[in-house]
Amino acid sequence: KGKRAFIAGVADDNGYGWAIAKALAAAGAQILVGTWVPALNIFESSLRRGKFDESRVLPDGSLMEITKVYPLDAVFDNPEDVPEDIKTNKRYAGSSKWTVQEVAESVKEDFGTIDILVHSLANGPEVTKPLLETSRNGYLAALSASSYSYVSLLKHFLPIMNPGGSSISLTYIASEKIIPGYGGGMSSAKAALESDTRVLAFEAGRKRKIRVNTISAGPLRSRAAKAIGFIDMMIDYSIANAPLQKELSADEVGNSAAFLASPLASAITGTVLYVDNGLNAMGVGV
Ligand code: NAD
């Protein structure tokens, strides 16, 4: 009777996706992950070589098992969408069936159904540029990778999600308050993701009794966050100003995701849950 989870956006042991996988595994779920195609080889070989073994330890002392790793590029919905230069790219040619539709089909073939869908991925090629200097292509790429990727994942996985299931994404407060440095249209992408959380909660709730929520997480020194360039400052700012003056651990977000995915949250859908030591509630820094 254990639940099965598909977590999109795990490529190392530093990010929120990994921590969510661990919290779900600790609660007894079977773990499937979707890993960005260009990061797949390093992730799989590191897993095999035991590089993540220390981070795989669960509270009961056992090691988290990842039942299967699927290559995924959430920017493409089906093979017809994939341009020639990507198809023939060395990093992509070695893998197959990595568009969203094909991954959902593979999971269906391999396991039949899932109960929990997690979207823990984002990408904004111009994230270091202010919005006023962001190109149309950069802005649309941020929305495609960080917002529509979620609509597409839920659309393709919904038919294989068991009623009562739960879907979770990760957002950031830059969607609603000014966070200089979170550029390239990424603030816009998170605003779209949060709005879509409400609309998708309605549609998936009515269609298949699936709950849809998003976690507005505080700052974490993940690979993606380091690429933005201001993560240490944001962590220091939070410790100085939040109601809870401690560094946020990825596990705290993982545990919140496990709660949202569990029957304890059976009436919670369409919400943005802040897991940020309370920083969102502050009006001024003190
Ligand atoms: P991360 O680097 O661990 O995760 C991002 C993942 O997205 C990576 O594994 C990357 O390979 C993957 N990815 C990028 N483009 C992809 C694509 N086209 N298809 C499939 N996968 C793709 O970093 P993270 O910070 O843990 O990010 C996870 C989520 O948490 C993101 O939505 C991020 O915006 C959100 N978040 C992060 C912070 C933070 O401070 N780190 C704060 C709030 C929200």
GROMACS .gro file of C-alpha atoms and ligand atoms in nm:
model
  330
    1LYS     CA    1   0.000   0.000   0.000
    2GLY     CA    2   0.307   0.224  -0.011
    3LYS     CA    3   0.280   0.534  -0.224
    4ARG     CA    4   0.485   0.603  -0.533
    5ALA     CA    5   0.635   0.946  -0.604
    6PHE     CA    6   0.784   1.097  -0.919
    7ILE     CA    7   1.017   1.387  -0.841
    8ALA     CA    8   1.126   1.599  -1.137
    9GLY     CA    9   1.443   1.804  -1.087
   10VAL     CA   10   1.696   1.594  -0.895
   11ALA     CA   11   2.054   1.599  -1.024
   12ASP     CA   12   2.262   1.605  -0.704
   13ASP     CA   13   2.220   1.578  -0.327
   14ASN     CA   14   2.215   1.954  -0.255
   15GLY     CA   15   1.878   2.073  -0.381
   16TYR     CA   16   1.521   2.070  -0.260
   17GLY     CA   17   1.429   1.780  -0.489
   18TRP     CA   18   1.674   1.548  -0.315
   19ALA     CA   19   1.551   1.652   0.030
   20ILE     CA   20   1.189   1.597  -0.074
   21ALA     CA   21   1.278   1.253  -0.211
   22LYS     CA   22   1.437   1.168   0.122
   23ALA     CA   23   1.142   1.285   0.330
   24LEU     CA   24   0.900   1.090   0.110
   25ALA     CA   25   1.125   0.781   0.126
   26ALA     CA   26   1.143   0.811   0.504
   27ALA     CA   27   0.761   0.811   0.508
   28GLY     CA   28   0.762   0.488   0.308
   29ALA     CA   29   0.715   0.608  -0.050
   30GLN     CA   30   0.880   0.448  -0.351
   31ILE     CA   31   1.099   0.705  -0.525
   32LEU     CA   32   1.127   0.771  -0.899
   33VAL     CA   33   1.318   1.076  -1.018
   34GLY     CA   34   1.339   1.277  -1.339
   35THR     CA   35   1.688   1.413  -1.406
   36TRP     CA   36   1.773   1.683  -1.659
   37VAL     CA   37   1.932   1.509  -1.958
   38PRO     CA   38   2.262   1.703  -1.959
   39ALA     CA   39   2.310   1.620  -1.588
   40LEU     CA   40   2.206   1.254  -1.614
   41ASN     CA   41   2.545   1.087  -1.661
   42ILE     CA   42   2.714   1.258  -1.369
   43PHE     CA   43   2.414   1.200  -1.142
   44GLU     CA   44   2.383   0.830  -1.225
   45SER     CA   45   2.755   0.760  -1.201
   46SER     CA   46   2.782   0.948  -0.871
   47LEU     CA   47   2.489   0.747  -0.736
   48ARG     CA   48   2.649   0.421  -0.853
   49ARG     CA   49   2.990   0.508  -0.713
   50GLY     CA   50   2.839   0.581  -0.371
   51LYS     CA   51   2.916   0.953  -0.378
   52PHE     CA   52   2.574   1.031  -0.230
   53ASP     CA   53   2.568   0.748   0.025
   54GLU     CA   54   2.615   0.978   0.325
   55SER     CA   55   2.325   1.194   0.206
   56ARG     CA   56   2.111   0.887   0.143
   57VAL     CA   57   2.092   0.797   0.514
   58LEU     CA   58   1.732   0.809   0.641
   59PRO     CA   59   1.631   0.872   1.004
   60ASP     CA   60   1.603   0.494   1.068
   61GLY     CA   61   1.960   0.440   0.946
   62SER     CA   62   1.866   0.278   0.614
   63LEU     CA   63   1.966   0.427   0.278
   64MET     CA   64   1.714   0.592   0.047
   65GLU     CA   65   1.657   0.377  -0.260
   66ILE     CA   66   1.588   0.553  -0.589
   67THR     CA   67   1.394   0.287  -0.777
   68LYS     CA   68   1.449   0.444  -1.120
   69VAL     CA   69   1.606   0.753  -1.271
   70TYR     CA   70   1.437   0.886  -1.586
   71PRO     CA   71   1.611   1.129  -1.820
   72LEU     CA   72   1.388   1.437  -1.858
   73ASP     CA   73   1.390   1.771  -2.030
   74ALA     CA   74   1.075   1.947  -1.916
   75VAL     CA   75   1.107   2.213  -2.185
   76PHE     CA   76   0.987   1.964  -2.447
   77ASP     CA   77   0.644   1.801  -2.441
   78ASN     CA   78   0.691   1.540  -2.714
   79PRO     CA   79   0.946   1.437  -2.979
   80GLU     CA   80   0.792   1.664  -3.245
   81ASP     CA   81   0.889   1.964  -3.027
   82VAL     CA   82   1.259   1.880  -3.018
   83PRO     CA   83   1.471   2.090  -3.255
   84GLU     CA   84   1.742   1.926  -3.467
   85ASP     CA   85   2.036   2.081  -3.276
   86ILE     CA   86   1.914   1.928  -2.949
   87LYS     CA   87   1.836   1.590  -3.106
   88THR     CA   88   2.190   1.562  -3.240
   89ASN     CA   89   2.357   1.718  -2.934
   90LYS     CA   90   2.605   1.476  -2.779
   91ARG     CA   91   2.458   1.512  -2.430
   92TYR     CA   92   2.107   1.429  -2.555
   93ALA     CA   93   2.176   1.167  -2.822
   94GLY     CA   94   2.287   0.912  -2.561
   95SER     CA   95   1.945   0.912  -2.392
   96SER     CA   96   1.598   0.854  -2.527
   97LYS     CA   97   1.233   0.916  -2.437
   98TRP     CA   98   1.308   1.223  -2.225
   99THR     CA   99   1.023   1.453  -2.333
  100VAL     CA  100   0.748   1.503  -2.075
  101GLN     CA  101   0.493   1.290  -2.261
  102GLU     CA  102   0.741   1.005  -2.313
  103VAL     CA  103   0.852   1.006  -1.949
  104ALA     CA  104   0.490   0.982  -1.833
  105GLU     CA  105   0.438   0.694  -2.079
  106SER     CA  106   0.750   0.515  -1.952
  107VAL     CA  107   0.643   0.553  -1.587
  108LYS     CA  108   0.301   0.414  -1.681
  109GLU     CA  109   0.462   0.116  -1.857
  110ASP     CA  110   0.702   0.051  -1.569
  111PHE     CA  111   0.477   0.110  -1.267
  112GLY     CA  112   0.119   0.179  -1.381
  113THR     CA  113   0.036   0.468  -1.149
  114ILE     CA  114   0.185   0.724  -0.911
  115ASP     CA  115   0.043   0.903  -0.606
  116ILE     CA  116   0.274   1.202  -0.569
  117LEU     CA  117   0.415   1.436  -0.835
  118VAL     CA  118   0.687   1.686  -0.740
  119HIS     CA  119   0.818   1.965  -0.965
  120SER     CA  120   1.149   2.089  -0.826
  121LEU     CA  121   1.306   2.251  -1.127
  122ALA     CA  122   1.361   2.594  -1.270
  123ASN     CA  123   1.584   2.756  -1.528
  124GLY     CA  124   1.622   3.114  -1.646
  125PRO     CA  125   1.909   3.168  -1.890
  126GLU     CA  126   1.912   3.543  -1.815
  127VAL     CA  127   1.848   3.517  -1.439
  128THR     CA  128   2.145   3.744  -1.360
  129LYS     CA  129   2.002   4.026  -1.577
  130PRO     CA  130   1.755   4.283  -1.444
  131LEU     CA  131   1.406   4.253  -1.595
  132LEU     CA  132   1.459   4.575  -1.790
  133GLU     CA  133   1.757   4.411  -1.964
  134THR     CA  134   1.595   4.074  -2.024
  135SER     CA  135   1.535   3.968  -2.383
  136ARG     CA  136   1.204   3.830  -2.505
  137ASN     CA  137   1.370   3.492  -2.562
  138GLY     CA  138   1.522   3.490  -2.215
  139TYR     CA  139   1.191   3.577  -2.053
  140LEU     CA  140   0.999   3.315  -2.249
  141ALA     CA  141   1.267   3.053  -2.176
  142ALA     CA  142   1.232   3.121  -1.802
  143LEU     CA  143   0.854   3.076  -1.825
  144SER     CA  144   0.891   2.763  -2.039
  145ALA     CA  145   1.138   2.586  -1.810
  146SER     CA  146   1.004   2.709  -1.476
  147SER     CA  147   0.626   2.748  -1.521
  148TYR     CA  148   0.486   2.573  -1.826
  149SER     CA  149   0.704   2.272  -1.742
  150TYR     CA  150   0.474   2.222  -1.441
  151VAL     CA  151   0.152   2.255  -1.641
  152SER     CA  152   0.292   2.001  -1.886
  153LEU     CA  153   0.409   1.755  -1.619
  154LEU     CA  154   0.076   1.762  -1.438
  155LYS     CA  155  -0.116   1.735  -1.766
  156HIS     CA  156   0.077   1.424  -1.871
  157PHE     CA  157   0.094   1.255  -1.529
  158LEU     CA  158  -0.263   1.332  -1.419
  159PRO     CA  159  -0.412   1.032  -1.605
  160ILE     CA  160  -0.183   0.795  -1.412
  161MET     CA  161  -0.225   0.964  -1.072
  162ASN     CA  162  -0.436   0.777  -0.820
  163PRO     CA  163  -0.733   0.977  -0.685
  164GLY     CA  164  -0.639   1.135  -0.351
  165GLY     CA  165  -0.291   1.203  -0.483
  166SER     CA  166  -0.093   1.518  -0.442
  167SER     CA  167   0.119   1.744  -0.659
  168ILE     CA  168   0.377   1.994  -0.529
  169SER     CA  169   0.603   2.257  -0.682
  170LEU     CA  170   0.863   2.496  -0.540
  171THR     CA  171   0.828   2.871  -0.564
  172TYR     CA  172   1.006   3.180  -0.433
  173ILE     CA  173   0.881   3.502  -0.276
  174ALA     CA  174   1.030   3.709  -0.561
  175SER     CA  175   0.694   3.639  -0.731
  176GLU     CA  176   0.517   3.886  -0.500
  177LYS     CA  177   0.783   4.111  -0.343
  178ILE     CA  178   1.078   4.285  -0.505
  179ILE     CA  179   1.395   4.075  -0.476
  180PRO     CA  180   1.662   4.259  -0.677
  181GLY     CA  181   1.893   4.005  -0.844
  182TYR     CA  182   1.625   3.745  -0.917
  183GLY     CA  183   1.601   3.854  -1.277
  184GLY     CA  184   1.561   3.727  -1.631
  185GLY     CA  185   1.186   3.687  -1.590
  186MET     CA  186   1.230   3.436  -1.304
  187SER     CA  187   1.015   3.653  -1.075
  188SER     CA  188   0.747   3.650  -1.346
  189ALA     CA  189   0.785   3.272  -1.384
  190LYS     CA  190   0.723   3.216  -1.011
  191ALA     CA  191   0.418   3.448  -1.022
  192ALA     CA  192   0.278   3.235  -1.305
  193LEU     CA  193   0.358   2.914  -1.114
  194GLU     CA  194   0.167   3.037  -0.808
  195SER     CA  195  -0.134   3.148  -1.010
  196ASP     CA  196  -0.131   2.819  -1.200
  197THR     CA  197  -0.126   2.635  -0.865
  198ARG     CA  198  -0.473   2.771  -0.794
  199VAL     CA  199  -0.618   2.704  -1.138
  200LEU     CA  200  -0.462   2.356  -1.156
  201ALA     CA  201  -0.593   2.278  -0.806
  202PHE     CA  202  -0.943   2.342  -0.938
  203GLU     CA  203  -0.900   2.147  -1.260
  204ALA     CA  204  -0.709   1.849  -1.117
  205GLY     CA  205  -0.931   1.843  -0.809
  206ARG     CA  206  -1.250   1.825  -1.011
  207LYS     CA  207  -1.105   1.589  -1.269
  208ARG     CA  208  -0.919   1.336  -1.052
  209LYS     CA  209  -0.938   1.444  -0.686
  210ILE     CA  210  -0.573   1.548  -0.698
  211ARG     CA  211  -0.446   1.826  -0.468
  212VAL     CA  212  -0.210   2.091  -0.603
  213ASN     CA  213   0.006   2.308  -0.376
  214THR     CA  214   0.329   2.501  -0.396
  215ILE     CA  215   0.595   2.560  -0.130
  216SER     CA  216   0.745   2.908  -0.114
  217ALA     CA  217   1.087   2.811   0.015
  218GLY     CA  218   1.350   3.026   0.178
  219PRO     CA  219   1.706   3.045   0.045
  220LEU     CA  220   1.916   2.727   0.006
  221ARG     CA  221   2.270   2.699  -0.133
  222SER     CA  222   2.171   2.463  -0.419
  223ARG     CA  223   2.344   2.434  -0.752
  224ALA     CA  224   2.070   2.642  -0.919
  225ALA     CA  225   2.081   2.909  -0.647
  226LYS     CA  226   2.459   2.942  -0.669
  227ALA     CA  227   2.421   3.018  -1.039
  228ILE     CA  228   2.205   3.322  -0.955
  229GLY     CA  229   2.497   3.466  -0.760
  230PHE     CA  230   2.335   3.622  -0.451
  231ILE     CA  231   2.251   3.316  -0.242
  232ASP     CA  232   2.493   3.378   0.046
  233MET     CA  233   2.359   3.729   0.086
  234MET     CA  234   2.000   3.600   0.090
  235ILE     CA  235   2.086   3.339   0.354
  236ASP     CA  236   2.256   3.602   0.570
  237TYR     CA  237   1.962   3.841   0.521
  238SER     CA  238   1.716   3.574   0.632
  239ILE     CA  239   1.916   3.482   0.941
  240ALA     CA  240   1.940   3.850   1.034
  241ASN     CA  241   1.576   3.942   0.970
  242ALA     CA  242   1.342   3.639   0.988
  243PRO     CA  243   1.135   3.560   1.298
  244LEU     CA  244   1.334   3.233   1.327
  245GLN     CA  245   1.702   3.327   1.315
  246LYS     CA  246   1.854   3.004   1.182
  247GLU     CA  247   1.972   2.874   0.848
  248LEU     CA  248   1.695   2.692   0.663
  249SER     CA  249   1.777   2.328   0.594
  250ALA     CA  250   1.659   2.150   0.281
  251ASP     CA  251   1.511   1.881   0.508
  252GLU     CA  252   1.268   2.133   0.655
  253VAL     CA  253   1.128   2.187   0.307
  254GLY     CA  254   1.137   1.809   0.245
  255ASN     CA  255   0.933   1.745   0.559
  256SER     CA  256   0.677   2.010   0.461
  257ALA     CA  257   0.641   1.846   0.120
  258ALA     CA  258   0.589   1.508   0.288
  259PHE     CA  259   0.315   1.665   0.499
  260LEU     CA  260   0.146   1.819   0.194
  261ALA     CA  261   0.164   1.484   0.014
  262SER     CA  262   0.016   1.296   0.311
  263PRO     CA  263  -0.346   1.243   0.420
  264LEU     CA  264  -0.274   1.489   0.705
  265ALA     CA  265  -0.316   1.759   0.437
  266SER     CA  266  -0.626   1.605   0.276
  267ALA     CA  267  -0.819   1.935   0.270
  268ILE     CA  268  -0.530   2.154   0.158
  269THR     CA  269  -0.517   2.245  -0.210
  270GLY     CA  270  -0.450   2.556  -0.417
  271THR     CA  271  -0.223   2.703  -0.150
  272VAL     CA  272   0.118   2.865  -0.131
  273LEU     CA  273   0.283   2.729   0.186
  274TYR     CA  274   0.572   2.940   0.317
  275VAL     CA  275   0.862   2.733   0.447
  276ASP     CA  276   1.106   3.016   0.507
  277ASN     CA  277   1.153   3.066   0.883
  278GLY     CA  278   0.875   3.326   0.858
  279LEU     CA  279   1.072   3.580   0.655
  280ASN     CA  280   0.768   3.642   0.428
  281ALA     CA  281   0.577   3.792   0.720
  282MET     CA  282   0.828   4.070   0.792
  283GLY     CA  283   0.757   4.421   0.667
  284VAL     CA  284   1.092   4.573   0.759
  285GLY     CA  285   1.426   4.426   0.857
  286VAL     CA  286   1.518   4.464   1.224
  287NAD     P1  287   1.860   2.241  -0.793
  287NAD     O1  288   1.973   2.282  -0.879
  287NAD     O2  289   1.880   2.130  -0.695
  287NAD     O3  290   1.732   2.201  -0.878
  287NAD     C1  291   1.700   2.253  -1.004
  287NAD     C2  292   1.694   2.135  -1.098
  287NAD     O4  293   1.630   2.171  -1.219
  287NAD     C3  294   1.833   2.083  -1.136
  287NAD     O5  295   1.841   1.946  -1.102
  287NAD     C4  296   1.835   2.099  -1.288
  287NAD     O6  297   1.907   1.995  -1.351
  287NAD     C5  298   1.687   2.092  -1.320
  287NAD     N1  299   1.647   2.144  -1.451
  287NAD     C6  300   1.676   2.265  -1.505
  287NAD     N2  301   1.618   2.275  -1.627
  287NAD     C7  302   1.551   2.159  -1.649
  287NAD     C8  303   1.473   2.108  -1.757
  287NAD     N3  304   1.452   2.181  -1.868
  287NAD     N4  305   1.419   1.985  -1.746
  287NAD     C9  306   1.439   1.911  -1.635
  287NAD     N5  307   1.512   1.954  -1.530
  287NAD    C10  308   1.568   2.076  -1.537
  287NAD     O7  309   1.814   2.376  -0.720
  287NAD     P2  310   1.696   2.408  -0.617
  287NAD     O8  311   1.729   2.545  -0.568
  287NAD     O9  312   1.675   2.301  -0.519
  287NAD    O10  313   1.569   2.421  -0.711
  287NAD    C11  314   1.452   2.343  -0.699
  287NAD    C12  315   1.329   2.434  -0.698
  287NAD    O11  316   1.330   2.510  -0.577
  287NAD    C13  317   1.323   2.534  -0.812
  287NAD    O12  318   1.191   2.548  -0.858
  287NAD    C14  319   1.368   2.662  -0.745
  287NAD    O13  320   1.322   2.778  -0.811
  287NAD    C15  321   1.302   2.644  -0.610
  287NAD     N6  322   1.349   2.734  -0.503
  287NAD    C16  323   1.480   2.738  -0.469
  287NAD    C17  324   1.525   2.825  -0.367
  287NAD    C18  325   1.670   2.830  -0.326
  287NAD    O14  326   1.710   2.924  -0.257
  287NAD     N7  327   1.751   2.734  -0.363
  287NAD    C19  328   1.431   2.906  -0.301
  287NAD    C20  329   1.296   2.900  -0.337
  287NAD    C21  330   1.257   2.813  -0.439
   0.00000   0.00000   0.00000
